[in-house]
Coordinates of C-alpha atoms in Angstrom, one line a residue:
M1 CA 0.0 -0.2 0.0
D2 CA 0.4 3.7 -0.8
F3 CA 0.4 5.8 2.3
R4 CA 2.1 9.1 1.2
L5 CA -0.5 11.9 1.0
T6 CA -2.3 13.8 -2.0
D7 CA -2.2 17.1 -2.1
D8 CA -6.0 17.7 -0.9
Q9 CA -5.1 15.5 2.2
R10 CA -1.8 17.3 2.9
A11 CA -3.9 20.4 2.3
L12 CA -7.2 19.2 4.7
R13 CA -4.1 18.6 7.2
A14 CA -2.7 21.7 7.0
G15 CA -6.1 23.5 7.1
M16 CA -7.0 21.9 10.3
R17 CA -3.0 22.3 11.7
G18 CA -4.1 26.8 11.5
L19 CA -7.9 26.5 12.5
L20 CA -6.7 24.7 16.6
A21 CA -3.6 26.9 16.0
A22 CA -5.7 30.1 15.8
R23 CA -9.0 28.9 17.8
Y24 CA -7.1 26.2 20.8
P25 CA -4.2 27.7 21.4
R26 CA -1.7 26.4 24.1
E27 CA -2.6 28.9 26.2
R28 CA -5.8 27.7 25.9
L29 CA -5.3 24.7 27.0
R30 CA -3.4 25.3 29.5
S31 CA -6.2 27.3 31.2
L32 CA -8.9 24.2 31.2
A33 CA -6.2 22.2 32.5
D34 CA -5.1 24.9 35.7
A35 CA -9.3 25.1 36.1
D36 CA -9.3 23.2 39.3
A37 CA -9.5 20.5 36.7
G38 CA -8.8 17.7 39.3
A39 CA -11.9 17.5 40.9
P40 CA -14.8 15.3 40.5
G41 CA -16.9 16.4 38.0
G42 CA -13.8 18.7 35.9
P43 CA -14.0 21.3 33.6
P44 CA -17.9 22.5 33.1
A45 CA -17.9 22.1 29.0
P46 CA -16.5 22.2 25.8
D47 CA -16.0 25.7 24.5
R48 CA -19.3 25.8 22.6
G49 CA -18.0 28.1 20.3
L50 CA -14.8 25.7 19.7
W51 CA -17.3 23.5 19.1
Q52 CA -19.2 25.4 16.2
A53 CA -15.9 26.7 14.5
L54 CA -15.4 22.5 14.2
G55 CA -19.1 21.7 12.6
E56 CA -18.3 25.0 10.6
A57 CA -15.4 23.6 9.0
G58 CA -16.9 19.8 9.0
F59 CA -14.7 18.0 11.3
F60 CA -18.2 16.4 12.4
A61 CA -20.0 16.0 9.3
L62 CA -16.5 14.8 7.1
R63 CA -17.5 11.6 6.3
L64 CA -22.0 13.2 4.6
A65 CA -23.2 13.2 1.2
E66 CA -22.7 16.7 -0.5
Q67 CA -26.4 17.1 -0.5
D68 CA -26.4 16.3 3.4
G69 CA -24.3 18.8 3.7
G70 CA -20.6 16.7 4.3
A71 CA -16.9 16.9 2.1
G72 CA -18.5 13.0 0.8
L73 CA -14.9 11.9 2.0
G74 CA -14.0 9.0 3.5
L75 CA -12.1 6.8 7.0
P76 CA -8.1 7.6 5.2
E77 CA -8.8 11.7 5.3
T78 CA -11.2 11.8 8.6
V79 CA -7.9 10.0 11.0
L80 CA -5.9 13.0 9.5
L81 CA -8.5 15.5 11.3
F82 CA -8.3 13.1 14.4
E83 CA -5.2 13.1 14.3
E84 CA -4.6 16.6 14.3
A85 CA -6.8 16.6 17.7
G86 CA -4.7 14.8 19.2
R87 CA -2.3 16.4 18.1
A88 CA -3.1 19.5 20.1
L89 CA -5.2 17.2 23.3
L90 CA -8.4 18.7 22.1
P91 CA -11.1 17.6 24.6
G92 CA -14.4 16.9 23.7
P93 CA -16.1 13.9 22.8
L94 CA -14.7 14.8 19.3
V95 CA -15.6 10.3 18.9
A96 CA -18.8 10.5 19.4
T97 CA -19.7 13.4 18.2
H98 CA -18.7 12.8 14.7
L99 CA -20.3 9.4 14.5
A100 CA -23.4 10.9 16.0
A101 CA -23.4 13.2 12.6
G102 CA -26.0 12.3 10.6
L103 CA -28.1 10.5 12.6
V104 CA -28.8 13.3 15.7
P105 CA -30.3 16.6 14.3
G106 CA -27.0 19.2 15.3
A107 CA -24.5 16.8 15.2
A108 CA -22.8 17.4 12.1
E109 CA -22.9 21.5 12.8
G110 CA -21.5 21.0 16.4
A111 CA -25.0 23.1 17.3
C112 CA -25.3 20.0 19.7
A113 CA -22.2 17.7 22.3
V114 CA -22.7 13.9 21.9
T115 CA -20.7 11.4 24.1
A116 CA -21.1 7.9 23.6
L117 CA -21.5 4.6 26.2
D118 CA -20.8 0.8 25.2
R119 CA -21.1 0.3 28.2
P120 CA -21.1 0.0 31.9
G121 CA -17.9 2.8 32.9
A122 CA -16.9 5.8 32.5
A123 CA -18.6 8.4 30.3
E124 CA -16.4 11.7 28.7
H125 CA -18.7 14.9 29.0
L126 CA -21.3 13.0 30.2
A127 CA -22.6 16.5 32.2
S128 CA -22.6 18.7 28.7
A129 CA -24.0 16.4 26.5
E130 CA -27.1 16.9 25.3
V131 CA -27.1 13.7 23.2
V132 CA -26.5 10.3 24.6
L133 CA -25.3 7.5 22.0
L134 CA -26.1 4.1 23.0
L135 CA -23.6 0.8 21.3
D136 CA -24.3 -1.8 23.7
G137 CA -26.7 -3.5 21.5
P138 CA -26.7 -4.6 17.6
A139 CA -28.0 -1.6 17.2
A140 CA -27.3 2.0 17.8
R141 CA -29.2 3.8 20.5
V142 CA -29.6 7.4 21.5
L143 CA -31.0 8.6 24.4
R144 CA -32.3 13.2 24.1
L145 CA -32.0 15.1 27.2
R146 CA -32.0 18.5 28.5
P147 CA -28.4 20.3 28.8
G148 CA -27.2 18.8 32.3
G149 CA -29.0 16.1 32.5
A150 CA -27.5 13.3 31.3
P151 CA -26.0 12.4 34.6
R152 CA -29.3 12.3 36.3
A153 CA -31.0 10.5 34.0
L154 CA -28.3 7.7 33.7
R155 CA -27.5 7.8 37.2
A156 CA -24.3 8.6 36.9
R157 CA -21.5 10.1 39.9
P158 CA -19.0 12.2 39.4
A159 CA -16.5 10.0 39.0
R160 CA -11.7 11.7 39.7
S161 CA -10.6 11.8 36.0
V162 CA -6.5 11.4 35.4
D163 CA -6.8 14.0 32.6
P164 CA -7.3 17.4 33.8
T165 CA -9.4 18.3 30.6
T166 CA -11.6 15.8 30.8
P167 CA -14.5 15.3 32.9
L168 CA -15.4 11.9 33.8
H169 CA -19.2 10.6 35.4
F170 CA -19.5 7.0 36.1
V171 CA -22.7 5.1 35.0
R172 CA -23.4 1.6 36.2
Q173 CA -26.0 0.4 34.3
L174 CA -27.3 1.9 30.5
P175 CA -30.4 2.0 30.3
R176 CA -32.9 -0.5 29.5
P177 CA -34.3 -0.7 25.5
S178 CA -37.8 -0.3 26.6
E179 CA -37.8 2.4 28.1
G180 CA -39.6 5.4 26.3
S181 CA -37.2 8.4 26.3
I182 CA -34.5 5.7 24.0
T183 CA -35.0 5.8 20.6
T184 CA -33.5 3.3 18.3
L185 CA -31.3 4.8 15.1
P186 CA -31.0 3.0 11.5
A187 CA -26.9 2.6 12.0
D188 CA -24.7 -0.1 13.0
A189 CA -24.0 -0.2 16.2
A190 CA -21.1 -2.9 16.2
R191 CA -19.7 -0.5 13.0
L192 CA -19.6 2.8 15.0
R193 CA -17.8 1.0 18.2
R194 CA -15.0 -0.6 15.2
E195 CA -14.6 3.1 13.3
A196 CA -14.3 4.9 17.4
A197 CA -11.4 3.1 18.3
L198 CA -9.8 3.6 14.8
L199 CA -10.5 7.3 15.5
T200 CA -10.0 7.3 18.6
A201 CA -6.0 5.9 17.6
A202 CA -6.2 8.4 15.3
Q203 CA -5.4 10.8 18.1
Q204 CA -3.1 8.7 19.8
L205 CA -0.9 8.8 16.9
G206 CA -1.1 12.6 16.5
S207 CA 0.5 12.8 20.8
A208 CA 2.4 10.0 20.6
F209 CA 4.3 12.3 17.2
R210 CA 4.0 16.0 19.3
T211 CA 5.7 14.2 22.2
I212 CA 8.3 13.9 19.3
D213 CA 8.4 17.4 17.9
M214 CA 8.5 18.0 22.1
A215 CA 11.0 16.2 22.7
V216 CA 13.3 16.6 20.4
S217 CA 13.2 20.2 20.7
Y218 CA 14.1 20.6 24.6
A219 CA 17.4 18.7 23.1
R220 CA 18.1 21.1 20.9
R221 CA 18.0 24.2 23.6
R222 CA 19.1 22.6 26.8
S223 CA 22.6 22.7 27.4
Q224 CA 24.5 20.2 29.7
F225 CA 28.7 20.1 29.7
G226 CA 28.7 23.3 27.3
R227 CA 26.8 21.2 24.4
P228 CA 23.3 20.4 23.6
V229 CA 22.1 17.2 25.6
G230 CA 20.7 16.0 22.1
A231 CA 24.6 15.8 21.2
F232 CA 24.0 12.4 23.8
Q233 CA 23.8 9.5 22.3
A234 CA 21.4 8.5 25.3
V235 CA 18.9 10.7 24.4
Q236 CA 19.5 10.3 20.6
H237 CA 18.9 6.8 21.4
L238 CA 15.4 7.4 23.1
C239 CA 14.1 10.1 19.4
A240 CA 15.5 7.2 17.2
E241 CA 12.7 4.8 19.6
M242 CA 10.2 7.4 19.7
L243 CA 9.6 7.6 15.6
V244 CA 10.1 4.3 15.0
R245 CA 6.8 3.9 17.1
A246 CA 5.3 6.1 15.7
E247 CA 5.9 4.7 12.6
L248 CA 4.5 2.0 13.2
A249 CA 1.5 3.0 14.4
R250 CA 1.2 5.3 11.8
T251 CA 1.3 2.2 9.0
A252 CA -1.0 1.0 11.1
V253 CA -3.8 3.2 11.5
Y254 CA -3.8 4.0 7.4
A255 CA -4.1 0.9 7.0
A256 CA -6.4 0.6 9.2
S257 CA -8.6 3.5 7.7
L258 CA -8.6 1.8 4.3
S259 CA -9.1 -2.0 4.7
A260 CA -12.9 -0.5 7.9
E261 CA -14.6 0.5 4.5
A262 CA -14.4 -2.8 3.8
D263 CA -14.8 -3.6 7.4
G264 CA -11.7 -5.4 9.6
P265 CA -11.6 -5.2 13.2
A266 CA -8.1 -7.4 12.8
E267 CA -6.4 -4.2 11.3
I268 CA -8.3 -1.9 13.8
A269 CA -7.6 -3.3 16.8
T270 CA -3.4 -3.5 15.9
A271 CA -4.1 -0.2 14.9
K272 CA -5.2 0.5 18.3
L273 CA -3.3 -1.1 20.6
L274 CA 0.1 0.1 18.9
A275 CA -1.2 4.0 19.0
D276 CA -1.8 3.4 22.4
S277 CA 1.5 1.9 22.7
A278 CA 3.7 4.6 21.1
A279 CA 1.3 7.6 22.6
I280 CA 1.9 6.4 26.3
R281 CA 5.8 5.3 26.1
N282 CA 6.6 8.5 23.9
A283 CA 4.8 10.6 26.3
R284 CA 7.3 8.7 28.8
D285 CA 10.2 9.0 27.2
C286 CA 10.1 12.7 26.6
L287 CA 9.4 13.2 30.5
Q288 CA 12.7 11.3 30.5
V289 CA 14.0 13.7 27.6
H290 CA 12.8 16.9 30.0
G291 CA 14.5 15.4 32.6
G292 CA 13.7 17.2 36.2
L293 CA 12.0 19.7 34.2
G294 CA 9.0 16.7 32.6
F295 CA 7.4 16.4 36.0
T296 CA 6.6 19.8 36.4
W297 CA 2.9 20.8 36.1
E298 CA 4.2 24.2 34.0
A299 CA 5.2 21.4 31.0
D300 CA 3.1 20.0 29.6
V301 CA 4.7 17.2 29.1
H302 CA 2.4 15.0 31.6
L303 CA -0.7 16.5 29.9
H304 CA -0.1 13.9 26.6
L305 CA 0.4 11.3 29.1
K306 CA -3.0 11.5 31.0
R307 CA -5.0 11.9 28.4
A308 CA -3.1 8.7 26.3
W309 CA -3.8 7.1 29.8
L310 CA -7.4 7.8 29.3
R311 CA -7.8 6.9 25.7
A312 CA -6.0 3.6 26.1
G313 CA -9.4 2.2 28.1
Q314 CA -11.8 4.0 25.7
W315 CA -13.3 1.8 23.0
Q316 CA -11.0 -0.6 23.2
S317 CA -8.7 -1.9 25.7
A318 CA -5.3 -3.4 24.7
A319 CA -6.9 -6.3 26.1
E320 CA -9.7 -6.3 24.0
S321 CA -7.3 -6.2 21.3
E322 CA -4.9 -8.3 22.2
E323 CA -7.8 -11.4 22.7
L324 CA -9.0 -10.0 19.1
L325 CA -6.5 -10.6 17.2
A326 CA -5.1 -13.8 19.4
N327 CA -8.9 -14.9 18.2
T328 CA -8.3 -14.2 14.7
L329 CA -4.8 -15.9 14.3
L330 CA -6.0 -18.9 15.7
H331 CA -8.8 -19.1 13.4
E332 CA -6.5 -18.9 10.7
A333 CA -5.2 -21.0 11.8
S334 CA -7.3 -23.8 11.9
H335 CA -7.6 -23.6 7.3
L336 CA -4.3 -23.9 7.0
P337 CA -3.0 -27.5 5.9
E338 CA -1.1 -29.5 8.4
G339 CA 2.9 -30.1 7.3
P340 CA 4.7 -33.1 7.4
R341 CA 5.3 -33.5 11.6
A342 CA 9.0 -35.3 13.2
S343 CA 8.8 -38.5 14.5
D344 CA 11.1 -37.9 17.4
A345 CA 13.5 -35.8 18.2
T346 CA 15.7 -37.3 15.6
D347 CA 13.4 -36.6 12.8
V348 CA 13.5 -33.1 14.0
L349 CA 17.5 -32.8 14.2
D350 CA 17.7 -34.3 10.6
A351 CA 14.7 -32.0 9.3
E352 CA 17.5 -28.7 10.9
N353 CA 20.6 -29.8 9.4
V354 CA 19.3 -30.5 5.8
T355 CA 17.6 -26.9 6.2
A356 CA 20.9 -25.4 7.4

C-alpha cells in the first residue's frame, strides 16, 4: 500500500492544524488544565464557540454525502483530522459527535455535543452532553436530554479523572431498550464501535508525534556540559525509538482506515494497540528527555501522558485488542494445511541439518 498523502489530504491536514492553532492555542489548553480540573466533574464543558467552529469547518460532517451537507470524504481523511486533534489535545467528545453526524440533528453542525457509551463505566463530558449515543447492542440507540440532564438520567456519579481536561462520570447501568426515552437508530452499533476505536487510535497517533517534536525541541535547546543534551547518544536513542514507535503506529492506523471500509476488525485492533503504546511510551520518553522539568505542572508532557492513559481504556483496551488478534490468528491457523510432523527428536535434528 502507498500511504503517501495526496495534495488534497495535505491541504486538509494543514487547514485543520491552522484552525486549531488559531482557535485552541496552548494558552487555552493550559487554562483548561489549571481550572480546578482535578476535582470530581472536572472542567464544565467544551467551548461552544470552538465546537461550532469545528462544525463549520466540516470536522463532524466530513463523511456525510455532499447533498446532506458533508464533504463526501472517507475514513482516511477523517483519521488525518483526528490525528491533528490528538496532537493539539483538543478536548470534548469528538469521536461520539462525529459518529452521530447524520444520525442526530445538530451533531454535524457542531450545534450539540454528543457523548457515547458501549458498556457501563466511565463516560466523558456527560454533564455537557445533550445526546447520549448508546452502542451496547446490535443497533445504535440515542438518549436525548436537556443540557446537564444526562448524569441524573443515567444515575451517574462524578469520578475523578486522571486527565485534567476530560471530566468523567461513572455509569453503573445503561438504560433498557424498552424505556420510552430511548430511540433506536438505523445504524450498526458494531461498526460504530470499530470506527470509534480507529478514530481514538488516530488521536493517540497525533499525541505520539507531538511528544516527539517536544522531546527533540527540548534536546536541542537544553545544554549540559557545554553542549546540547541532544548530542548525547543516550538521548538520541530515546528520540529514535520514539520515532520508530510512532511510524509503526502511523502505518497501522492508515492501513486500518482503508481496510475499515471493508470491515477489518483485526486491522483496527492492531492500530489501536500500536497507537496506544506509542502515545503512552513516547510521552514517558519525552518526560525522560525533559529530565526534572518534565515532572513539573508547567510542562505540557504530563497532559499528553494523562490523555494517552485515558484514551487507552476507551472503546478497545489493550487486553481486548490482544484477545481479538489472538482469536483471529487461531481461526486463520485452523484453516492452514498441516505439514509433515517429526516423529521423534532424531527427525527434528535431521530436518534442521537439511535446512542448514
